[in-house]
Coordinates of N, CA and C in Angstrom, one line a residue:
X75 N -12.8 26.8 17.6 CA -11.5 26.4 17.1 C -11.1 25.1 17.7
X76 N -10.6 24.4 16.9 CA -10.5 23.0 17.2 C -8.7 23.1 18.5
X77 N -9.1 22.2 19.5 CA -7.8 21.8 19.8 C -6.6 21.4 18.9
X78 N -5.1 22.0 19.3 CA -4.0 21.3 18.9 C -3.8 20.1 19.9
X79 N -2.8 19.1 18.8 CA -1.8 18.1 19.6 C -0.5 17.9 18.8
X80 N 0.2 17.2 19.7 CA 1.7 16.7 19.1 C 1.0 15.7 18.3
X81 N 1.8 15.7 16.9 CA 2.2 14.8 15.7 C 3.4 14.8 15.7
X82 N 3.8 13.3 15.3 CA 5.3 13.0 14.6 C 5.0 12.1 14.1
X83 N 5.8 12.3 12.8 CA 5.6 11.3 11.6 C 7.2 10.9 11.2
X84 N 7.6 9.4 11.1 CA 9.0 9.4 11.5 C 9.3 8.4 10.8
X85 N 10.5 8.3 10.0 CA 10.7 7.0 9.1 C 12.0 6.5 9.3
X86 N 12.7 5.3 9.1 CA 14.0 4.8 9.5 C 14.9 5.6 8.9
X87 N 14.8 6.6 7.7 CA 15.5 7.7 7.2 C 15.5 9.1 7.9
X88 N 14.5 9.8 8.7 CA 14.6 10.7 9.1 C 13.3 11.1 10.0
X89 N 13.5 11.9 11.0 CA 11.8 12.6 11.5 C 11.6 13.5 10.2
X90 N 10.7 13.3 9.9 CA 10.0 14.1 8.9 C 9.0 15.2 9.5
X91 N 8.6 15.1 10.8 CA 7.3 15.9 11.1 C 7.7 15.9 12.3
X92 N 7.5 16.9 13.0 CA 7.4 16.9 14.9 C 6.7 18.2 15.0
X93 N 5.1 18.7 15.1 CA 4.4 19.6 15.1 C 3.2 19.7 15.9
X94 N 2.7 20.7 16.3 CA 1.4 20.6 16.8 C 0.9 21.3 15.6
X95 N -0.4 20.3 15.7 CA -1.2 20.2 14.6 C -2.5 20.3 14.9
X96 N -3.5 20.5 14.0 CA -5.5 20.6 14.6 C -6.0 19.4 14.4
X97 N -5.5 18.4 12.8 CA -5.5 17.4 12.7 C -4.9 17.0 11.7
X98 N -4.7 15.3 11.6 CA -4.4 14.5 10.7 C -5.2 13.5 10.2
X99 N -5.0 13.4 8.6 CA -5.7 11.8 8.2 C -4.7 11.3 7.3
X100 N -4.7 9.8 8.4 CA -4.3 8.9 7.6 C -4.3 7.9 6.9
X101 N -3.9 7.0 6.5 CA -4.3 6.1 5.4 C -4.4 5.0 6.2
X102 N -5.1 4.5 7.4 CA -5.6 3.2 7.9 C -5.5 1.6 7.4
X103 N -5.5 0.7 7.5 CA -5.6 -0.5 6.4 C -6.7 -0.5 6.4
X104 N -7.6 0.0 7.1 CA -9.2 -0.3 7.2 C -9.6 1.0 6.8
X105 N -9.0 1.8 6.7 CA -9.7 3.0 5.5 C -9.0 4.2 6.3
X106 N -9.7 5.3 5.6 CA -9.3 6.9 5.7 C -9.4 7.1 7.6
X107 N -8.4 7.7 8.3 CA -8.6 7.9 9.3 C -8.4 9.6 9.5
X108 N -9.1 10.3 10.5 CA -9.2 11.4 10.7 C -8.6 11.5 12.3
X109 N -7.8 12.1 12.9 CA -7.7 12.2 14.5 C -7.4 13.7 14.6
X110 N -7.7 13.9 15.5 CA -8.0 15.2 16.7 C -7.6 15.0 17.7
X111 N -7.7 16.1 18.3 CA -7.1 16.4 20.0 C -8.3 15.3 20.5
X112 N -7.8 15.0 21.7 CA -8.7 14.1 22.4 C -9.3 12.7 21.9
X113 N -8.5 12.1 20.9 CA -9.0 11.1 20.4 C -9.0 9.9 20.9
X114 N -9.6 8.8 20.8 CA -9.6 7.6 21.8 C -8.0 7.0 21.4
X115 N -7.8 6.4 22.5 CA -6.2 5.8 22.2 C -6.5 4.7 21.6
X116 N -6.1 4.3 19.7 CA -5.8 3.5 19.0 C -4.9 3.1 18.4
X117 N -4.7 2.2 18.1 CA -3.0 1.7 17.7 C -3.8 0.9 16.0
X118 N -3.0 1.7 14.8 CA -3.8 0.8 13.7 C -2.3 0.6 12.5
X119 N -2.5 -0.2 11.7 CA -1.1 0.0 11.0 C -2.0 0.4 9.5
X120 N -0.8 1.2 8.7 CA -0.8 1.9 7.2 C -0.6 1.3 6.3
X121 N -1.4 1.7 5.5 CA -1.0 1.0 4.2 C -0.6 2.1 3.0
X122 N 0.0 1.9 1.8 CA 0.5 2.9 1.2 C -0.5 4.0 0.8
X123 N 0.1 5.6 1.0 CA -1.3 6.6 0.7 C -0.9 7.6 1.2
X124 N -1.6 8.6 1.9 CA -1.3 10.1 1.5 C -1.6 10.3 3.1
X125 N -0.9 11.1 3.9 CA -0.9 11.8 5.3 C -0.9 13.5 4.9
X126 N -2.0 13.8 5.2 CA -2.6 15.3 5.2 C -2.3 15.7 6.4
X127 N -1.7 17.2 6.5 CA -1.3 17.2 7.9 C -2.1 18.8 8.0
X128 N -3.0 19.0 9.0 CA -3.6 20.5 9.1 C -2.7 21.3 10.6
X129 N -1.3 21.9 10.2 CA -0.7 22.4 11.2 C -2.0 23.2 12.2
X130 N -1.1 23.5 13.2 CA -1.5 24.5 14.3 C -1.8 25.9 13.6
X131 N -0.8 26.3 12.7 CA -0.9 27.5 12.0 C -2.0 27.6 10.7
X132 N -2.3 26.4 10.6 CA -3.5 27.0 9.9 C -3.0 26.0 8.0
X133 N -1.9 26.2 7.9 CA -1.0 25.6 6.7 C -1.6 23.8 6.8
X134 N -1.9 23.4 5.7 CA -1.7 22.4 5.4 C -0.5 21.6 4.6
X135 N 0.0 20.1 5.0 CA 0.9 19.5 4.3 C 0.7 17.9 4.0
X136 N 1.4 17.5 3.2 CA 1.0 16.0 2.8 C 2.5 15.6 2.3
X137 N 2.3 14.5 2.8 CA 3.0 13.3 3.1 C 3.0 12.0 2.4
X138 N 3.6 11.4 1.7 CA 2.7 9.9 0.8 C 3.5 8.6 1.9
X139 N 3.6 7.9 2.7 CA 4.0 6.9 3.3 C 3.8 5.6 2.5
X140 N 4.7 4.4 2.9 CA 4.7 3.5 2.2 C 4.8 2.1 3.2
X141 N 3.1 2.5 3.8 CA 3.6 1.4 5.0 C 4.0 1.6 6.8
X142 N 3.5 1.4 7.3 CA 3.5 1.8 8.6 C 2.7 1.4 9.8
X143 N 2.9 1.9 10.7 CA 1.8 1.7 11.7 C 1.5 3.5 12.8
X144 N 0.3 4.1 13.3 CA 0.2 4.9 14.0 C 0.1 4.5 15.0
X145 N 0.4 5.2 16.2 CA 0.1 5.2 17.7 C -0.8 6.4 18.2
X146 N -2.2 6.1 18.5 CA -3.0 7.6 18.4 C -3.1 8.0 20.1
X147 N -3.1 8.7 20.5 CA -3.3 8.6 22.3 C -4.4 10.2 22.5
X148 N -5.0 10.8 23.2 CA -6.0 11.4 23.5 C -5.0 13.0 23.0
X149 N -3.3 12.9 23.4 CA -2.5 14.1 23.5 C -1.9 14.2 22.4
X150 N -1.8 13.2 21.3 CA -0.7 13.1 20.2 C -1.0 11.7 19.7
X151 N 0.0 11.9 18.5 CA -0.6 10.8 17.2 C 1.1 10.5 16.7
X152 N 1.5 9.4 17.0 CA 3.0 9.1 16.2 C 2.8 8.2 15.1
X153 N 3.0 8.5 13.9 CA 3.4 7.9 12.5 C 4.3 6.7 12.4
X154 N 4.9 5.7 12.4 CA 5.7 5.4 12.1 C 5.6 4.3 11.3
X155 N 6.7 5.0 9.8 CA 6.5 4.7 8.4 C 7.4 3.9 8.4
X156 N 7.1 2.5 7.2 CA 8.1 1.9 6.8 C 9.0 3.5 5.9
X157 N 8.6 4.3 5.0 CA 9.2 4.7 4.5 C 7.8 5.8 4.2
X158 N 8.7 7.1 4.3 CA 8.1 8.8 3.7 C 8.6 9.2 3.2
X159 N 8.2 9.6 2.4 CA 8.3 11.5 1.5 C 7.8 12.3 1.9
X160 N 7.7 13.7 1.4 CA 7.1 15.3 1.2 C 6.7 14.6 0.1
X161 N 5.5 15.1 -0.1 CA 4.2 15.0 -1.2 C 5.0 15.8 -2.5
X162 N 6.0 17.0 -1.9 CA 6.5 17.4 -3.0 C 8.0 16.9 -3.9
X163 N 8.3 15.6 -2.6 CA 9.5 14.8 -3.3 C 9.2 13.6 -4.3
X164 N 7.9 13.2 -4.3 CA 7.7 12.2 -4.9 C 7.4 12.7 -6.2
X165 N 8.2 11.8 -7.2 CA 7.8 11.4 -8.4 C 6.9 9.9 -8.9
X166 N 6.8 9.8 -10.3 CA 6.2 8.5 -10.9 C 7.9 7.9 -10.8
X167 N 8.9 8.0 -10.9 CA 9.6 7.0 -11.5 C 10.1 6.7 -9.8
X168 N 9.9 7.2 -8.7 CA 10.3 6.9 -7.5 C 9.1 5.9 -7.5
X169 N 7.8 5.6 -7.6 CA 6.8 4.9 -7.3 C 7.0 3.8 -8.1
X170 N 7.3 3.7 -9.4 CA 7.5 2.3 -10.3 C 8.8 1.9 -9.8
X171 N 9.8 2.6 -9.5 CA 10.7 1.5 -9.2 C 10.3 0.9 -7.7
X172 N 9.5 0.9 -7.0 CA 8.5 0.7 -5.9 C 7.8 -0.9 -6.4
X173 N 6.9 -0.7 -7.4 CA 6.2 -1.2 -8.1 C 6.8 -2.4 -8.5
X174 N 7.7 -1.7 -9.1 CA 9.0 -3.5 -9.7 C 9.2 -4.1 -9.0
X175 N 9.7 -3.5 -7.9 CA 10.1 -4.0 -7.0 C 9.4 -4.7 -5.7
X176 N 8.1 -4.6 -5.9 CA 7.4 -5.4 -5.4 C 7.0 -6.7 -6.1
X177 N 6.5 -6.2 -7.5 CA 6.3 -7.4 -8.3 C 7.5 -8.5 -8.7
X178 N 8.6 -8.3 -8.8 CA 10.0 -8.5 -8.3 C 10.1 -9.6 -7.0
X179 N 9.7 -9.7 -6.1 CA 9.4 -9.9 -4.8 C 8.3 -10.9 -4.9
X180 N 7.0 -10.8 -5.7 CA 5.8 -11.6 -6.0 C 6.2 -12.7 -6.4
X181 N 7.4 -12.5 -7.2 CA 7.7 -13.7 -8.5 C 8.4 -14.7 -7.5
X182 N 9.1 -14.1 -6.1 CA 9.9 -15.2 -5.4 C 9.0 -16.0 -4.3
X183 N 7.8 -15.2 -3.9 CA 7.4 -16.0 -2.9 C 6.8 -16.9 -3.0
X184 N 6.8 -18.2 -2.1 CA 6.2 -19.5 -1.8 C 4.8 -19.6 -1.1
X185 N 4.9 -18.5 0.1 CA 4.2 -18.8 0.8 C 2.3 -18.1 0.3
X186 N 1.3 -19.0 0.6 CA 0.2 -18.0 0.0 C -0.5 -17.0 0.6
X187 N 0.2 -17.0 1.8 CA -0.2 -15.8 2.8 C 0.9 -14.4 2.6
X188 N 1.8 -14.7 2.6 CA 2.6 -13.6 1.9 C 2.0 -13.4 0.6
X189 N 2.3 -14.0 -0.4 CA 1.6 -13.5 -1.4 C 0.6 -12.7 -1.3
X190 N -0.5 -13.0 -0.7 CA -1.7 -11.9 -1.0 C -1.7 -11.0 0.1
X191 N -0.3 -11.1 0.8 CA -0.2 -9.5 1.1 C 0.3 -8.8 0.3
X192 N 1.4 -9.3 -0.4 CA 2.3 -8.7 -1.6 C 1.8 -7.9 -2.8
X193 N 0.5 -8.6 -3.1 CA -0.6 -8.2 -4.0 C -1.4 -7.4 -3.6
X194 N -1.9 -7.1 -2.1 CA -2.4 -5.9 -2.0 C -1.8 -4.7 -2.1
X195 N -0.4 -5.1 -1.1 CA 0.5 -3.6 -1.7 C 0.6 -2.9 -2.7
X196 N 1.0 -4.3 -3.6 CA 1.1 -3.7 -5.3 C -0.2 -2.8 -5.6
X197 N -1.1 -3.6 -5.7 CA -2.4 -2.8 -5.8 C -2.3 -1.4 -5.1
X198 N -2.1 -1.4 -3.9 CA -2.1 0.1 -3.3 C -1.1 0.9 -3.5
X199 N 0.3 0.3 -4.1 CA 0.9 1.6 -5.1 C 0.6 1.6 -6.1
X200 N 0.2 1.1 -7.0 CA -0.6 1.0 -8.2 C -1.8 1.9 -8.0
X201 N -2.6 2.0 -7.1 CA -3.7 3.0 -7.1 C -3.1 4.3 -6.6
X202 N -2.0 4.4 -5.5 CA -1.4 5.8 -5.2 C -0.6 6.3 -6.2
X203 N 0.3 5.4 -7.3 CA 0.4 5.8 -9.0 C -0.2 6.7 -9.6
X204 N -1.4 6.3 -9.9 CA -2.5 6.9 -11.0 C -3.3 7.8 -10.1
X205 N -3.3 7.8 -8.5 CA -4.4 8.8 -7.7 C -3.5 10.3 -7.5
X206 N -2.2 10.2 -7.3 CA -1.3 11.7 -6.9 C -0.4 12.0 -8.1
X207 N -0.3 10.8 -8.9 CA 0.6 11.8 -9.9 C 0.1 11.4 -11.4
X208 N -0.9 12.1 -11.9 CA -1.3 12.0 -12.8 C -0.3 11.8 -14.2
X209 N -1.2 11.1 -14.9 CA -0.5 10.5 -16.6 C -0.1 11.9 -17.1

C-alpha cells in the first residue's frame, strides 16, 4: 500500500484541496508529472490540464487548472494555480471565453517573447477544449 501525504491545491479564488492523498499527477510544462510520498523536493510550474487527485480513501478526483506552479517536498505537494475548477464545474463555454480571451490578448502584444508564450497557452486550452469536453 503506497504511503499518504498532504496535498493542497489552491487558487486566488479559493483552497480547493487540503487532503492526504496516495498520489497526484500533474500537468508539468515539461510533461505529465506523477508524485508520491517521499518524492525528491522539486519546484516545477503548470501549464493548462487536468490534476488527478488519488485520495487517501481510495476515491479519485480531477481538477482542470489554468496555469500555475507546484512545490513538491518528500512530505507534501502544494498546487498553486493561476486559476481551478472541479472537473465537474467546467464547461466548453467557460474554456472559449478563456480562449478569446487569450487570443484577444495575442492581438495586443509587441513583444516576441510574450507572444510565443501567449500562443502556447492558446494551444494548451485549445487542446484541453477538445481533450475533456468532448464535441
Amino acid at each position: 500500500m503506497a504511503d499518504n501525504f498532504n496535498f493542497e491545491l489552491v487558487s486566488p479564488e479559493r483552497l480547493l484541496l487540503s487532503e492526504k492523498v496516495s498520489e497526484v499527477v500533474i500537468p508539468a510544462t515539461e510533461g505529465e508529472m506523477t508524485v508520491m510520498a517521499n518524492h525528491a523536493p522539486t519546484m516545477t510550474t503548470i501549464k493548462p490540464g487536468v490534476v488527478s487527485v488519488k485520495l487517501a480513501s481510495g476515491q479519485t478526483s480531477r481538477y482542470v487548472v489554468f496555469g500555475g506552479f507546484a512545490d513538491v517536498l518528500p512530505t507534501g505537494c502544494t498546487l498553486l494555480a493561476e486559476s481551478a475548477v472541479e472537473m465537474s464545474e467546467l464547461n466548453r463555454e467557460t474554456l472559449v471565453k478563456r480562449i478569446e480571451a487569450a487570443k484577444a490578448e495575442l492581438e495586443k502584444v509587441d513583444s516576441a517573447e510574450h507572444k510565443t508564450k501567449l500562443e502556447q497557452y492558446l494551444a494548451e486550452l485549445t487542446h484541453l477544449n477538445g481533450a475533456i469536453i468532448p464535441a
